[in-house]
Short mmCIF file of C-alpha atoms (C1' of nucleotides) and ligand atoms in Angstrom, two decimals:
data_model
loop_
_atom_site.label_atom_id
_atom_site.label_comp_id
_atom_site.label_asym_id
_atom_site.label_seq_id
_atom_site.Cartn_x
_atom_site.Cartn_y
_atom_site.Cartn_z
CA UNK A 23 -18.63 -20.28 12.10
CA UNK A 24 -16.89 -22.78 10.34
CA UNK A 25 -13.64 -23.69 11.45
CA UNK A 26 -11.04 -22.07 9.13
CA UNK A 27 -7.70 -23.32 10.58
CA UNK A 28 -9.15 -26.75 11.97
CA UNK A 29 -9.90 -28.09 8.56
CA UNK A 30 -6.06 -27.21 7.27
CA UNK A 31 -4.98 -28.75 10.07
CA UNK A 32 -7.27 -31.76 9.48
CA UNK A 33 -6.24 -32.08 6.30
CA UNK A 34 -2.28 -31.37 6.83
CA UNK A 35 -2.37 -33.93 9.28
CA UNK A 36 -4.09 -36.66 6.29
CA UNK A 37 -1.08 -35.69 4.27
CA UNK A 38 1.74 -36.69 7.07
CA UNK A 39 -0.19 -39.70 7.85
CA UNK A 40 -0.25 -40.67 4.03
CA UNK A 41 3.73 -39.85 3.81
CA UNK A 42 4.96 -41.64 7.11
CA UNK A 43 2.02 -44.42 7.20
CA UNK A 44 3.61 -46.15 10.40
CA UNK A 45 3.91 -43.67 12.92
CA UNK A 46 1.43 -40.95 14.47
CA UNK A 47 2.13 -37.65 13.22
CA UNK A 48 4.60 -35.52 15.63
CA UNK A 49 3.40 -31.99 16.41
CA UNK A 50 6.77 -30.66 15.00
CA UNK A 51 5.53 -32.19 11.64
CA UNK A 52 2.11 -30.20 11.57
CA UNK A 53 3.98 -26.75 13.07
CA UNK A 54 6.58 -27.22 10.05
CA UNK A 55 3.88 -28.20 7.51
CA UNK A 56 1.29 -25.45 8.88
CA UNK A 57 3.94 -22.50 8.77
CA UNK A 58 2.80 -21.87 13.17
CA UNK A 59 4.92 -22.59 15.72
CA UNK A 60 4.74 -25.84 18.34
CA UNK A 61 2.96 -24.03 20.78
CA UNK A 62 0.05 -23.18 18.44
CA UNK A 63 -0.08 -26.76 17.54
CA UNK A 64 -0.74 -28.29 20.90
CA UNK A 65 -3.58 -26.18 21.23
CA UNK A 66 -4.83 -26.39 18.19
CA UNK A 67 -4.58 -30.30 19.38
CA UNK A 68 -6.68 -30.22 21.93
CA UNK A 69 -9.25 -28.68 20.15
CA UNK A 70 -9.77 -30.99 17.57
CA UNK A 71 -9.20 -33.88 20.23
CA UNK A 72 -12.08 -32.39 22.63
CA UNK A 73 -14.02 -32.28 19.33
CA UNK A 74 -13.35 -35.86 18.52
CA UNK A 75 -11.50 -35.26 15.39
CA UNK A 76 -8.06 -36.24 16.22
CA UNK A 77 -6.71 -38.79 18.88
CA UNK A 78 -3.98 -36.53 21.02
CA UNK A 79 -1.62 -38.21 23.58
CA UNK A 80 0.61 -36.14 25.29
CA UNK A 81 4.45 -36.33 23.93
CA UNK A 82 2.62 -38.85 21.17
CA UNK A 83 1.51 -37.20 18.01
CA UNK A 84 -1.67 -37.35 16.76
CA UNK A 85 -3.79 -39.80 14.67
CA UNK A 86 -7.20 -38.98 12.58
CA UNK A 87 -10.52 -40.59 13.77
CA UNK A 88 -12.98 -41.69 11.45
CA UNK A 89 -14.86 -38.60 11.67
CA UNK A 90 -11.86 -36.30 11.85
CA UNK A 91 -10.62 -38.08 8.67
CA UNK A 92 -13.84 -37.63 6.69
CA UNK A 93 -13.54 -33.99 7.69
CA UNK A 94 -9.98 -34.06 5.97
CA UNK A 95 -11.32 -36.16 2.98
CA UNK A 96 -13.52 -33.33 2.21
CA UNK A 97 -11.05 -30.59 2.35
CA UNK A 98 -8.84 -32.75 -0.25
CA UNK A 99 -11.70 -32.89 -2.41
CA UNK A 100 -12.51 -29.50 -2.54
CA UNK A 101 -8.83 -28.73 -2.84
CA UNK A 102 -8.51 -30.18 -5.85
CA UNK A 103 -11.38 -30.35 -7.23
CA UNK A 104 -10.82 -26.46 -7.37
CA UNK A 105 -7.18 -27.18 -8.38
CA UNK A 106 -8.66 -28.92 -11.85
CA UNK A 107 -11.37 -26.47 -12.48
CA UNK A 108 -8.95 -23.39 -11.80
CA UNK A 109 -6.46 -24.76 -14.51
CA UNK A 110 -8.91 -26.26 -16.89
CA UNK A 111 -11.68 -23.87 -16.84
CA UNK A 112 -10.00 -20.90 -15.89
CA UNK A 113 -6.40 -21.95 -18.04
CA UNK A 114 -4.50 -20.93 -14.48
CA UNK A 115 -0.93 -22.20 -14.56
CA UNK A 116 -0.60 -25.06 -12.60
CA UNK A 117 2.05 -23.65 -10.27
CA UNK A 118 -0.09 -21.10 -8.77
CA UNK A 119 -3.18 -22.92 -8.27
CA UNK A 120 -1.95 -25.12 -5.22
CA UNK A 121 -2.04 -21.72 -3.67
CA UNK A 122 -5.19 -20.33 -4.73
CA UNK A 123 -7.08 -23.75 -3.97
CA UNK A 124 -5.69 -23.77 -0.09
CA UNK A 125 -7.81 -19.96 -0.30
CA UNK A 126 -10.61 -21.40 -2.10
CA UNK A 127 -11.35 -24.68 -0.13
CA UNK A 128 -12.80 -23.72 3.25
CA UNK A 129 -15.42 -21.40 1.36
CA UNK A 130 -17.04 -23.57 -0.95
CA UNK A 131 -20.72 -24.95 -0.45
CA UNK A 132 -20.94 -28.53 -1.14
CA UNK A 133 -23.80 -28.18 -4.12
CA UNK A 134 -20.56 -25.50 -5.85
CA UNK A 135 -18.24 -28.69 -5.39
CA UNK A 136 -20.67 -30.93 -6.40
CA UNK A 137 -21.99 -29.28 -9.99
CA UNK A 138 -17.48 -28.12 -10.21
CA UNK A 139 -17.51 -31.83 -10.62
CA UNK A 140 -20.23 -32.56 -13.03
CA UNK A 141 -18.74 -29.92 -15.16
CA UNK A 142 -15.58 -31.16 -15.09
CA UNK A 143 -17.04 -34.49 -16.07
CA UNK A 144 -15.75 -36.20 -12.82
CA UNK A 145 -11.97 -35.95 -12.97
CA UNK A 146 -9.80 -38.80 -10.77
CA UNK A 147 -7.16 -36.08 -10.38
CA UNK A 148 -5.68 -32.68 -9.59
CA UNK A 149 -3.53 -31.07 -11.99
CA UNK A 150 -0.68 -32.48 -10.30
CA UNK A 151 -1.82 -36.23 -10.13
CA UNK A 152 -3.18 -36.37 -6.59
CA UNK A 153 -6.76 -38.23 -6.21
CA UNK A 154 -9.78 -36.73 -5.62
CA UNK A 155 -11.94 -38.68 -3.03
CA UNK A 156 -15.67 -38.49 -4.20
CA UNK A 157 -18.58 -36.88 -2.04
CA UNK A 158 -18.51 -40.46 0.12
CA UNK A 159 -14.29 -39.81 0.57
CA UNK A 160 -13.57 -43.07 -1.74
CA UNK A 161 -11.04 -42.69 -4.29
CA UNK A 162 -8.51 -44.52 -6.72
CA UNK A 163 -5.19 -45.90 -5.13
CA UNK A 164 -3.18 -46.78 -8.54
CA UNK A 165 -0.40 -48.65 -8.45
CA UNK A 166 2.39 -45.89 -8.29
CA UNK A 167 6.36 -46.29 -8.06
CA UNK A 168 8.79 -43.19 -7.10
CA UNK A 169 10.87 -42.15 -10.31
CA UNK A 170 13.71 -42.73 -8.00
CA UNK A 171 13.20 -46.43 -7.71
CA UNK A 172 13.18 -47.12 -11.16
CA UNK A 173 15.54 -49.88 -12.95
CA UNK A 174 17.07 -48.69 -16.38
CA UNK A 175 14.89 -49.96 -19.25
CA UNK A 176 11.75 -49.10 -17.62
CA UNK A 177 8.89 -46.97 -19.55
CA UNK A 178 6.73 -45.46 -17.73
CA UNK A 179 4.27 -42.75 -17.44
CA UNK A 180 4.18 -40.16 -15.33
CA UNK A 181 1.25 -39.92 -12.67
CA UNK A 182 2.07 -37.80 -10.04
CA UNK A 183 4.22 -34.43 -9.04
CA UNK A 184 4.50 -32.86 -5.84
CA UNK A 185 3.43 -29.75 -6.00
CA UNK A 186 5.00 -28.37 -2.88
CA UNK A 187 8.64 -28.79 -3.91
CA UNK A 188 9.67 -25.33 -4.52
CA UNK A 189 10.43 -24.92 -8.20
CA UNK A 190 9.53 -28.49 -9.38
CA UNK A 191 6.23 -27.57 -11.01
CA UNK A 192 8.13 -25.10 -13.32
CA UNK A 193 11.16 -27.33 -14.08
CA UNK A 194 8.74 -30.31 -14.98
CA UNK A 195 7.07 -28.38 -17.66
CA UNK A 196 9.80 -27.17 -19.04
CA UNK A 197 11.02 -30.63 -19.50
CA UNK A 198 7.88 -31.74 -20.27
CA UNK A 199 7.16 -34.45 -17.30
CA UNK A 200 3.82 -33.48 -16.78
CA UNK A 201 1.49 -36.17 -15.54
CA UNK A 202 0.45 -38.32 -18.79
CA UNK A 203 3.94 -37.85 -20.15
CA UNK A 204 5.96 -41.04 -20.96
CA UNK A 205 9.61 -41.53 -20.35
CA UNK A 206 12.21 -43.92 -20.30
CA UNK A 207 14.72 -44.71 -17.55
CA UNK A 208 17.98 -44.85 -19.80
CA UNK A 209 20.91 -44.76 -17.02
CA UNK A 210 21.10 -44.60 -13.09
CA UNK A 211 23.74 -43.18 -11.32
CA UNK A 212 24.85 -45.65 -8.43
CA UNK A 213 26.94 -42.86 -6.66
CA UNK A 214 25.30 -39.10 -7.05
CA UNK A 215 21.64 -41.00 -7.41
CA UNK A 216 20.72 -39.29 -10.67
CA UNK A 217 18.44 -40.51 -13.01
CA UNK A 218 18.91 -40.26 -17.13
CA UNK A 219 16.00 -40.28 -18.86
CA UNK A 220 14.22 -40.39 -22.41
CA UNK A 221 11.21 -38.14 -23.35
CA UNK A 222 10.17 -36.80 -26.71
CA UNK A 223 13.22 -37.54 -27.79
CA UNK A 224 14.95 -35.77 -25.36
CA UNK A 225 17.35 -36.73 -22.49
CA UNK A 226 17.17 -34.97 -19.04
CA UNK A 227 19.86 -35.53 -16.44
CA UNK A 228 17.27 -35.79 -12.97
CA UNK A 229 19.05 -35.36 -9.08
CA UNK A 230 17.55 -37.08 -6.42
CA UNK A 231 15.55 -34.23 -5.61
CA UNK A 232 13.17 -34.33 -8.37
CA UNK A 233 12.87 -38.02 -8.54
CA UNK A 234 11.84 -38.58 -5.29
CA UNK A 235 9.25 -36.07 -6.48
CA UNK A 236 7.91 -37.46 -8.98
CA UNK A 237 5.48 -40.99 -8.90
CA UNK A 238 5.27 -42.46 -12.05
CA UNK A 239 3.21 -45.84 -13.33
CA UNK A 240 4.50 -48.28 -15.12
CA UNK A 241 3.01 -49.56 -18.89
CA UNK A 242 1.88 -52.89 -20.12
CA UNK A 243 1.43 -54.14 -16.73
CA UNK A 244 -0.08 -57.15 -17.72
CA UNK A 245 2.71 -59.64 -18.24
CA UNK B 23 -5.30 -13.58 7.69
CA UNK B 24 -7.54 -11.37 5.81
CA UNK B 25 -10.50 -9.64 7.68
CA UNK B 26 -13.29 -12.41 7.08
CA UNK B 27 -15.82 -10.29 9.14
CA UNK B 28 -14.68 -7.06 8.22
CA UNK B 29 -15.48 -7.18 4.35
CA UNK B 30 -19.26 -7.89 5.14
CA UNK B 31 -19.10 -5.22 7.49
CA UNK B 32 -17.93 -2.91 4.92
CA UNK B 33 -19.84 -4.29 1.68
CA UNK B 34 -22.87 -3.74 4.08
CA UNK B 35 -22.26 -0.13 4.81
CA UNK B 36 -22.45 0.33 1.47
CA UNK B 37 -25.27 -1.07 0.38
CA UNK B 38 -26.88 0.95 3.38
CA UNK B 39 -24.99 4.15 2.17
CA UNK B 40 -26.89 3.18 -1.16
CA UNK B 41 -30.04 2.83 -0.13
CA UNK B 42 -30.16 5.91 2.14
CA UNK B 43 -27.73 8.45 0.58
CA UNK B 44 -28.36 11.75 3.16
CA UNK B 45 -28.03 10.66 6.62
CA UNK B 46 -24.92 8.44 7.59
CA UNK B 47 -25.52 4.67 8.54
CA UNK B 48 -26.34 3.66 11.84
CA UNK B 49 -25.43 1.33 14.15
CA UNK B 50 -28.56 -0.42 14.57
CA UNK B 51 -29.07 -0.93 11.12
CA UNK B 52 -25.70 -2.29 10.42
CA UNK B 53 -26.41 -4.79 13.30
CA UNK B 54 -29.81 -5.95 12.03
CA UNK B 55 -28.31 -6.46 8.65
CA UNK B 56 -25.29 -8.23 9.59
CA UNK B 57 -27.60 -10.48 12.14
CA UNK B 58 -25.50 -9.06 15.04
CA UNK B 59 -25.66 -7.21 18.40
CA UNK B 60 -25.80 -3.10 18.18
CA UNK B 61 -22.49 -4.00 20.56
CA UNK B 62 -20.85 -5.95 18.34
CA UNK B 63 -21.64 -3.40 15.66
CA UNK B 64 -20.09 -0.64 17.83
CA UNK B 65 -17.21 -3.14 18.47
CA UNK B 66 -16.20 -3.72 14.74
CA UNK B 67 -16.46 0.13 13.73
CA UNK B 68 -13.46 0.84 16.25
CA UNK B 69 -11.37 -1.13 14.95
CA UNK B 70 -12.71 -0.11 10.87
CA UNK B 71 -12.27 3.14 11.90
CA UNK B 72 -8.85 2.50 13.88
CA UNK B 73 -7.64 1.45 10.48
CA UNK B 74 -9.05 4.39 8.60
CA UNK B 75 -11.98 2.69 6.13
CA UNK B 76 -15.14 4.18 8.25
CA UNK B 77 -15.10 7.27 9.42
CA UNK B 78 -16.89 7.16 13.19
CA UNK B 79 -18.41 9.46 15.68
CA UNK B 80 -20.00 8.50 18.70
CA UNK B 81 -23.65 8.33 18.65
CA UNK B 82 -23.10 9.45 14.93
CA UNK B 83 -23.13 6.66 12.39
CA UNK B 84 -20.40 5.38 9.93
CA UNK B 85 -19.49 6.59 6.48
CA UNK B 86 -16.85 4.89 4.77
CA UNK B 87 -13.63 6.55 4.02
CA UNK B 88 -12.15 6.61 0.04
CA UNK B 89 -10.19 3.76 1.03
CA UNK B 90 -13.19 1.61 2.73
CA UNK B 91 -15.43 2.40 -0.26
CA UNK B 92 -12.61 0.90 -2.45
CA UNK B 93 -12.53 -2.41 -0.43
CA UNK B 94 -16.34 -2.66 -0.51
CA UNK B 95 -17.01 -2.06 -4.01
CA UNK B 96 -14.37 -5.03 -4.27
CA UNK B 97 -16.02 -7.45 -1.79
CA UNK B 98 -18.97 -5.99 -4.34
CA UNK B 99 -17.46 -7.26 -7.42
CA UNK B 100 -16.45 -10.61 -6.45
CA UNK B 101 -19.79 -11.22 -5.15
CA UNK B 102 -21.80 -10.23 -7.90
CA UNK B 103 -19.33 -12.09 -10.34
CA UNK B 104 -19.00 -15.11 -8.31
CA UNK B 105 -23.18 -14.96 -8.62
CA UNK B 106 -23.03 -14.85 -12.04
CA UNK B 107 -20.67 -17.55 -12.12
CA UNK B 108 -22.76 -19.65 -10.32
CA UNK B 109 -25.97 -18.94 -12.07
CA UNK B 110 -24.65 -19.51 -15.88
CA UNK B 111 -21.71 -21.64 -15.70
CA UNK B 112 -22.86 -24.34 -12.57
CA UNK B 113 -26.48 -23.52 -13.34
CA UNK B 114 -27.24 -23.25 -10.17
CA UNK B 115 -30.56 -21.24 -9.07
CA UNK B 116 -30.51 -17.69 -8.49
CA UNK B 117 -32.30 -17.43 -5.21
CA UNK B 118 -29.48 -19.71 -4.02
CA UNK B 119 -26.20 -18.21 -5.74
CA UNK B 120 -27.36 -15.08 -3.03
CA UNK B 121 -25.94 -17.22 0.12
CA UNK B 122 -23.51 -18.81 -1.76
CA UNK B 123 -21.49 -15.60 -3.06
CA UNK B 124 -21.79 -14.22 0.30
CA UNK B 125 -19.40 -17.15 1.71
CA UNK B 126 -17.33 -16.99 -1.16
CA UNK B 127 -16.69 -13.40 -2.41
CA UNK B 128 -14.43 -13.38 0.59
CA UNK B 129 -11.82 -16.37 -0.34
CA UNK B 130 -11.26 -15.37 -4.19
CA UNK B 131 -7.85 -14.24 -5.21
CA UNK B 132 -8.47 -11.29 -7.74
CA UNK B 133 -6.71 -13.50 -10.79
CA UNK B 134 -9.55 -16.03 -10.27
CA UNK B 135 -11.99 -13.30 -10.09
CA UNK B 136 -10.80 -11.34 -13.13
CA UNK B 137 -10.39 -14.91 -15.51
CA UNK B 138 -14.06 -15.39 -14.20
CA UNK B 139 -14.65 -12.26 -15.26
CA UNK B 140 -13.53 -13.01 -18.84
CA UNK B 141 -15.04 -16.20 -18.79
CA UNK B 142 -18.00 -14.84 -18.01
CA UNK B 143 -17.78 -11.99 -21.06
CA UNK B 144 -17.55 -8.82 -18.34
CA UNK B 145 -21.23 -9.15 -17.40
CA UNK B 146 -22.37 -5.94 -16.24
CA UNK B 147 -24.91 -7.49 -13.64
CA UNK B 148 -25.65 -10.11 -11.20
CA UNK B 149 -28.16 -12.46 -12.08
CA UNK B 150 -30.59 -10.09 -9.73
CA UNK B 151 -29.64 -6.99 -11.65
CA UNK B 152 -27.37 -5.32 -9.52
CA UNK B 153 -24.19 -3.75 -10.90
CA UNK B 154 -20.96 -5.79 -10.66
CA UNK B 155 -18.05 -3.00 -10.59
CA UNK B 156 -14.72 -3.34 -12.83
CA UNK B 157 -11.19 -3.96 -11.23
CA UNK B 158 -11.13 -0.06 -10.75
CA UNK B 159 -14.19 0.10 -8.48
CA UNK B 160 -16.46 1.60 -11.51
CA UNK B 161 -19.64 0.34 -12.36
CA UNK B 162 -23.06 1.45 -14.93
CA UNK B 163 -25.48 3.18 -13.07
CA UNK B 164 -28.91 3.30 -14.95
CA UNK B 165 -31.86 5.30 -14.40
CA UNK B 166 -33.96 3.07 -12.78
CA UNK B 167 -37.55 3.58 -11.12
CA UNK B 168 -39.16 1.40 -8.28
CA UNK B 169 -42.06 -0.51 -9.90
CA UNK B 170 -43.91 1.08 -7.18
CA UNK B 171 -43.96 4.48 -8.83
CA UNK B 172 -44.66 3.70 -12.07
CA UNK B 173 -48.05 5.27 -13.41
CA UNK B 174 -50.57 3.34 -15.40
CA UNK B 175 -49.83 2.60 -19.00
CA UNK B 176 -46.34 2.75 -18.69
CA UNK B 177 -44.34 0.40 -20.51
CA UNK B 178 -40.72 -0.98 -18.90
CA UNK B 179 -38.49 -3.63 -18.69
CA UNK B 180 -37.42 -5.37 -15.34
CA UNK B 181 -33.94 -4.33 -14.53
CA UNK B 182 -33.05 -5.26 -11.03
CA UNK B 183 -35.03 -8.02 -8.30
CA UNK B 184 -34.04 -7.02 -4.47
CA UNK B 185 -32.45 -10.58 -3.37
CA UNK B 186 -32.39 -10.38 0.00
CA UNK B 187 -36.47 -10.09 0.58
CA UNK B 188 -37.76 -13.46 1.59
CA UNK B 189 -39.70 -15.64 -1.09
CA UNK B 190 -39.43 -12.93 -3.50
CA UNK B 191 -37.33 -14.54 -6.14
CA UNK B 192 -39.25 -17.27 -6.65
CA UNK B 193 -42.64 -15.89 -6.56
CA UNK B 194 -40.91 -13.04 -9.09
CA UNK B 195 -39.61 -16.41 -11.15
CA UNK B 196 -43.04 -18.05 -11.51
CA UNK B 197 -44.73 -14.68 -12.62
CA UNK B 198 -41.86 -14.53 -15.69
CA UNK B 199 -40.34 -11.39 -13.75
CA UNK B 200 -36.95 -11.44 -14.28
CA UNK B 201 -34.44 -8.77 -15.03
CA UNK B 202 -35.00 -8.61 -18.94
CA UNK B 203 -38.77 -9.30 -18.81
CA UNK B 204 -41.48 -6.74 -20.24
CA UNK B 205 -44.72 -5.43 -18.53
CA UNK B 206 -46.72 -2.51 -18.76
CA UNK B 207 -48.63 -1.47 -15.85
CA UNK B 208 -52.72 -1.59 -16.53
CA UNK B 209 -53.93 -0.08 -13.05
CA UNK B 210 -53.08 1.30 -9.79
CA UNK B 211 -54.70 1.33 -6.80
CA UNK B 212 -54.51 4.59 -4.79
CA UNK B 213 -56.18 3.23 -1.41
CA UNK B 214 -53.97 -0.21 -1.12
CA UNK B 215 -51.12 0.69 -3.25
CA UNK B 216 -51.50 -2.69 -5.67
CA UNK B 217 -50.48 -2.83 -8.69
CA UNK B 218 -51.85 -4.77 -11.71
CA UNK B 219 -49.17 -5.14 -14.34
CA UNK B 220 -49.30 -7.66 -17.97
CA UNK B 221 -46.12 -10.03 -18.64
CA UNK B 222 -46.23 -12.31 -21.41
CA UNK B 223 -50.08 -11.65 -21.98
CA UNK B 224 -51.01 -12.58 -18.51
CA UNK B 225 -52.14 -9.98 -15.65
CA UNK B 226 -50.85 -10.13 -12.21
CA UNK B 227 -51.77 -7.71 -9.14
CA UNK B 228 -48.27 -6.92 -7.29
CA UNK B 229 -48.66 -5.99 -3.08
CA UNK B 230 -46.51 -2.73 -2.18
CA UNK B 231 -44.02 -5.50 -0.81
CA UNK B 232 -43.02 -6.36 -4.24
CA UNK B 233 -43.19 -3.68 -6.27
CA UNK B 234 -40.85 -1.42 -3.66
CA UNK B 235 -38.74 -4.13 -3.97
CA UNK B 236 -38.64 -4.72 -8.28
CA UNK B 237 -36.80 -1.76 -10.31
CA UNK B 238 -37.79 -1.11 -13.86
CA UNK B 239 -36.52 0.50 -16.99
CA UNK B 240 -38.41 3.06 -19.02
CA UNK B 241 -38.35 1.35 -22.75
CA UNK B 242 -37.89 3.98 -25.95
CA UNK B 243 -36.63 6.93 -23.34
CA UNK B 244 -35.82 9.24 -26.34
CA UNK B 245 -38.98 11.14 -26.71
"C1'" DC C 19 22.47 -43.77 35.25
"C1'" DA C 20 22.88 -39.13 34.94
"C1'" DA C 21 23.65 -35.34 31.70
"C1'" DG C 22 22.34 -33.00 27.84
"C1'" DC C 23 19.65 -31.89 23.84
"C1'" DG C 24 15.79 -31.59 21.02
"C1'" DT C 25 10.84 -31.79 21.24
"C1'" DT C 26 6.62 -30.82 23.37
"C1'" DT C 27 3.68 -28.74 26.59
"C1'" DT C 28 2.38 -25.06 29.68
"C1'" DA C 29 1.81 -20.26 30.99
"C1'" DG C 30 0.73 -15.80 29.82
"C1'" DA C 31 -0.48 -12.64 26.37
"C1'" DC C 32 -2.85 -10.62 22.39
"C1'" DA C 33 -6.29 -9.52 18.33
"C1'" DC C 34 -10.66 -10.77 16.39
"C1'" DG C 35 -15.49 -11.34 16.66
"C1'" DC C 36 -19.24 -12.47 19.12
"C1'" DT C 37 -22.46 -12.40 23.46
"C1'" DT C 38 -25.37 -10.28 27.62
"C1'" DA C 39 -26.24 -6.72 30.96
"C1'" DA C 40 -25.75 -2.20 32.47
"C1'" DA C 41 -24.75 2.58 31.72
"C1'" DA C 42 -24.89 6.62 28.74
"C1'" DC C 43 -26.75 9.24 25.37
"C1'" DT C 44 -30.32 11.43 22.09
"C1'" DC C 45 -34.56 12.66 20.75
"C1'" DT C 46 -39.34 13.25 21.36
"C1'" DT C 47 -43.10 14.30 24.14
"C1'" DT C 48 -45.48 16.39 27.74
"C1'" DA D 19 -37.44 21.86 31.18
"C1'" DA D 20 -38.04 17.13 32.86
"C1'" DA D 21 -39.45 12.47 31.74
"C1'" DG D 22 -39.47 8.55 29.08
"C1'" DA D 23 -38.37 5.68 25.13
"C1'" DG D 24 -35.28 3.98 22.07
"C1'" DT D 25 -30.59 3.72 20.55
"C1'" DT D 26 -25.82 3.29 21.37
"C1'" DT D 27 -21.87 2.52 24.00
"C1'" DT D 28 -19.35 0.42 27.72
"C1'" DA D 29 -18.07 -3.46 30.62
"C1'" DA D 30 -17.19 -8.13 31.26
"C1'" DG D 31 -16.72 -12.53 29.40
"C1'" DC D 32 -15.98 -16.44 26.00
"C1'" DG D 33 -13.96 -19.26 21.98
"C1'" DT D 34 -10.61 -19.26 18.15
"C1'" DG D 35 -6.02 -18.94 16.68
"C1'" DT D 36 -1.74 -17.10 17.04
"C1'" DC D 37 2.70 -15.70 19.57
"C1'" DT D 38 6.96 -15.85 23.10
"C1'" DA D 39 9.21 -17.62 27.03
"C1'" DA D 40 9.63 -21.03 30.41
"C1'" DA D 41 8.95 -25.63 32.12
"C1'" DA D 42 8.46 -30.57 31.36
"C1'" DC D 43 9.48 -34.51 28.91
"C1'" DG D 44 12.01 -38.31 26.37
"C1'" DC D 45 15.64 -40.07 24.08
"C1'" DT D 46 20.54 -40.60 23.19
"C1'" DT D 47 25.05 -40.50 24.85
"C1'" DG D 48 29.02 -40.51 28.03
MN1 MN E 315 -6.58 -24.15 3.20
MN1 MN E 316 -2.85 -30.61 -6.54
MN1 MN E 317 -19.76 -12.43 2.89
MN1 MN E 318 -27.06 -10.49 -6.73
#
DNA sequence: CAAGCGTTTTAGACACGCTTAAAACTCTTT
DNA sequence: AAAGAGTTTTAAGCGTGTCTAAAACGCTTG
């Protein structure tokens, strides 16, 4: 009925577009991201082009329409609105729930997503900080800086953690850098890239792997 | 990945198995449940029984092997718990949570199903009074009686609502007949098979279509 | 500017799940 | 026992979504 694999795609291709804003998104990209090879992309392609979701030129990536990117909207928002309800209603850890949501999301009627979201009394977020677009695809666009681009002396909250690092999830919450956490940039490595920082007291040590993970938002931003 | 077609198939069987224990299911009446072809039917139970969860002989009918029972008594479980779900947690209405289950039951990872299960307090039904099994396929199996055979004076409680005959929820709703309710039946017809039952002090008289289709509970059986 | 390399598309194949139309079978009825 | 009716299976075809292998393309480099 419903196509399964189409709205992944759809949606995989929203997430390249929102990493690499300037340029159309390469079918090598969406093979990589989707786990399928090149092959199965381009036909997946011209599928979604015939359909009017996607704009497809040969040898020239791809690009959302309108209509192809409210499709994609939607999967986000059932994605995590099923990410917030899985941890905060069912207490799943927040690692695993990434996976279970990308089950979860092509099979859920939009009255289930809708009364998910009254029950979680409208939440802005996912677990891991990403916005959730509401039933018209609009959502919050906060002000966010990479932990990696931080000055020494900053404070700062954190907002956002990607979740499809392998690992990072874990290691944040052990270190306790969950979004809502505050931290302070004490020291930057000019050479190696790493990043000291302050929280609860503690100092963590942070490679340029994880802060290029991590989008944080700065305090007192009135001034 | 996971046979989306093939767990309806199976959780179908079942419920056909169920309903007509001595002769083995047959093609056409998998087809007309599933809303499919008699082909398409015959198409599917190759490949079930090329990977050993129907036994199937030409001409013959299905049955489902130990290890196709197992997988429909899960698609079972998650269905009837995802109804459940739906009914007391989103609120949503039970002649809906029918149609909704039956495009979700097949997406559910079994650590959401078994922390909705605990959520939930191990129900032991579906809102329509069907049995939801446990994580090992086992379920309560109650005496129960059609409504239709009940003789006059008897005095029951509603146990189980078939969901899947048109209108009847609702009209079962506004008469105050759901599972849990109390009636006594005051009079039978013997030429057109009517009923006349009393609910809550009010009389009704029940068609053969509904009370073949509403099973009851003898009250005080110790006698 | 031609060669080479990495990327992308095409070509051919396969499993799933569905369809319609025709053939085969079973069961009842004469 | 033969006919007929109803059921079931087979045959052929289509769309989705994947693969591998080969061809086409485009960009960088000598
Ligand atoms: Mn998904
Ligand atoms: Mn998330
Ligand atoms: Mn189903
Ligand atoms: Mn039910």
């Amino acid at each position: 009925m419903s196509g399964l694999a189409r709205e992944d795609y759809l949606a995989d291709i929203y997430r390249l577009q929102c990493e690499n804003p300037h340029d159309p998104v390469s079918t090598g990209s969406v093979a990589d991201r989707r786990g399928v090879t090149a092959a199965s992309a381009t036909a997946m392609f011209k599928r979604l082009a015939r359909d009017h979701l996607i704009v497809y030129r040969n040898y020239g990536g791809v690009s959302l329409t309108p209509e192809g990117q409210d499709l994609a909207l939607g999967v986000l928002r059932r994605h995590r609105l099923v990410e917030r309800f899985l941890a905060d209603v069912l207490h799943i850890p927040w690692q695993q729930v990434d996976t279970y949501a990308d089950q979860m999301e092509h099979a859920l009627p939009d009255e289930v997503v809708d009364r998910m979201e009254v029950l979680l009394e409208n939440p802005y977020t996912c677990p891991h900080g990403y916005p959730i677009p509401d039933k018209h695809g609009h959502f919050a666009q906060p002000d966010l800086i990479l932990l990696r681009d931080l000055s020494v002396g900053e404070q700062v909250r954190v907002a956002r953690v990607n979740e499809r690092v392998p690992g990072l999830l874990r290691y944040v919450e052990d270190l306790g850098l969950m979004p809502g956490s505050l931290l302070r940039v004490s020291a930057r490595n000019p050479v190696d890239l790493n990043v000291t920082i302050e929280t609860e007291g503690r100092a963590h040590i942070l490679g340029l792997r994880v802060s290029e993970a991590i989008w944080v938002e700065r305090l007192e931003s009135r001034g």
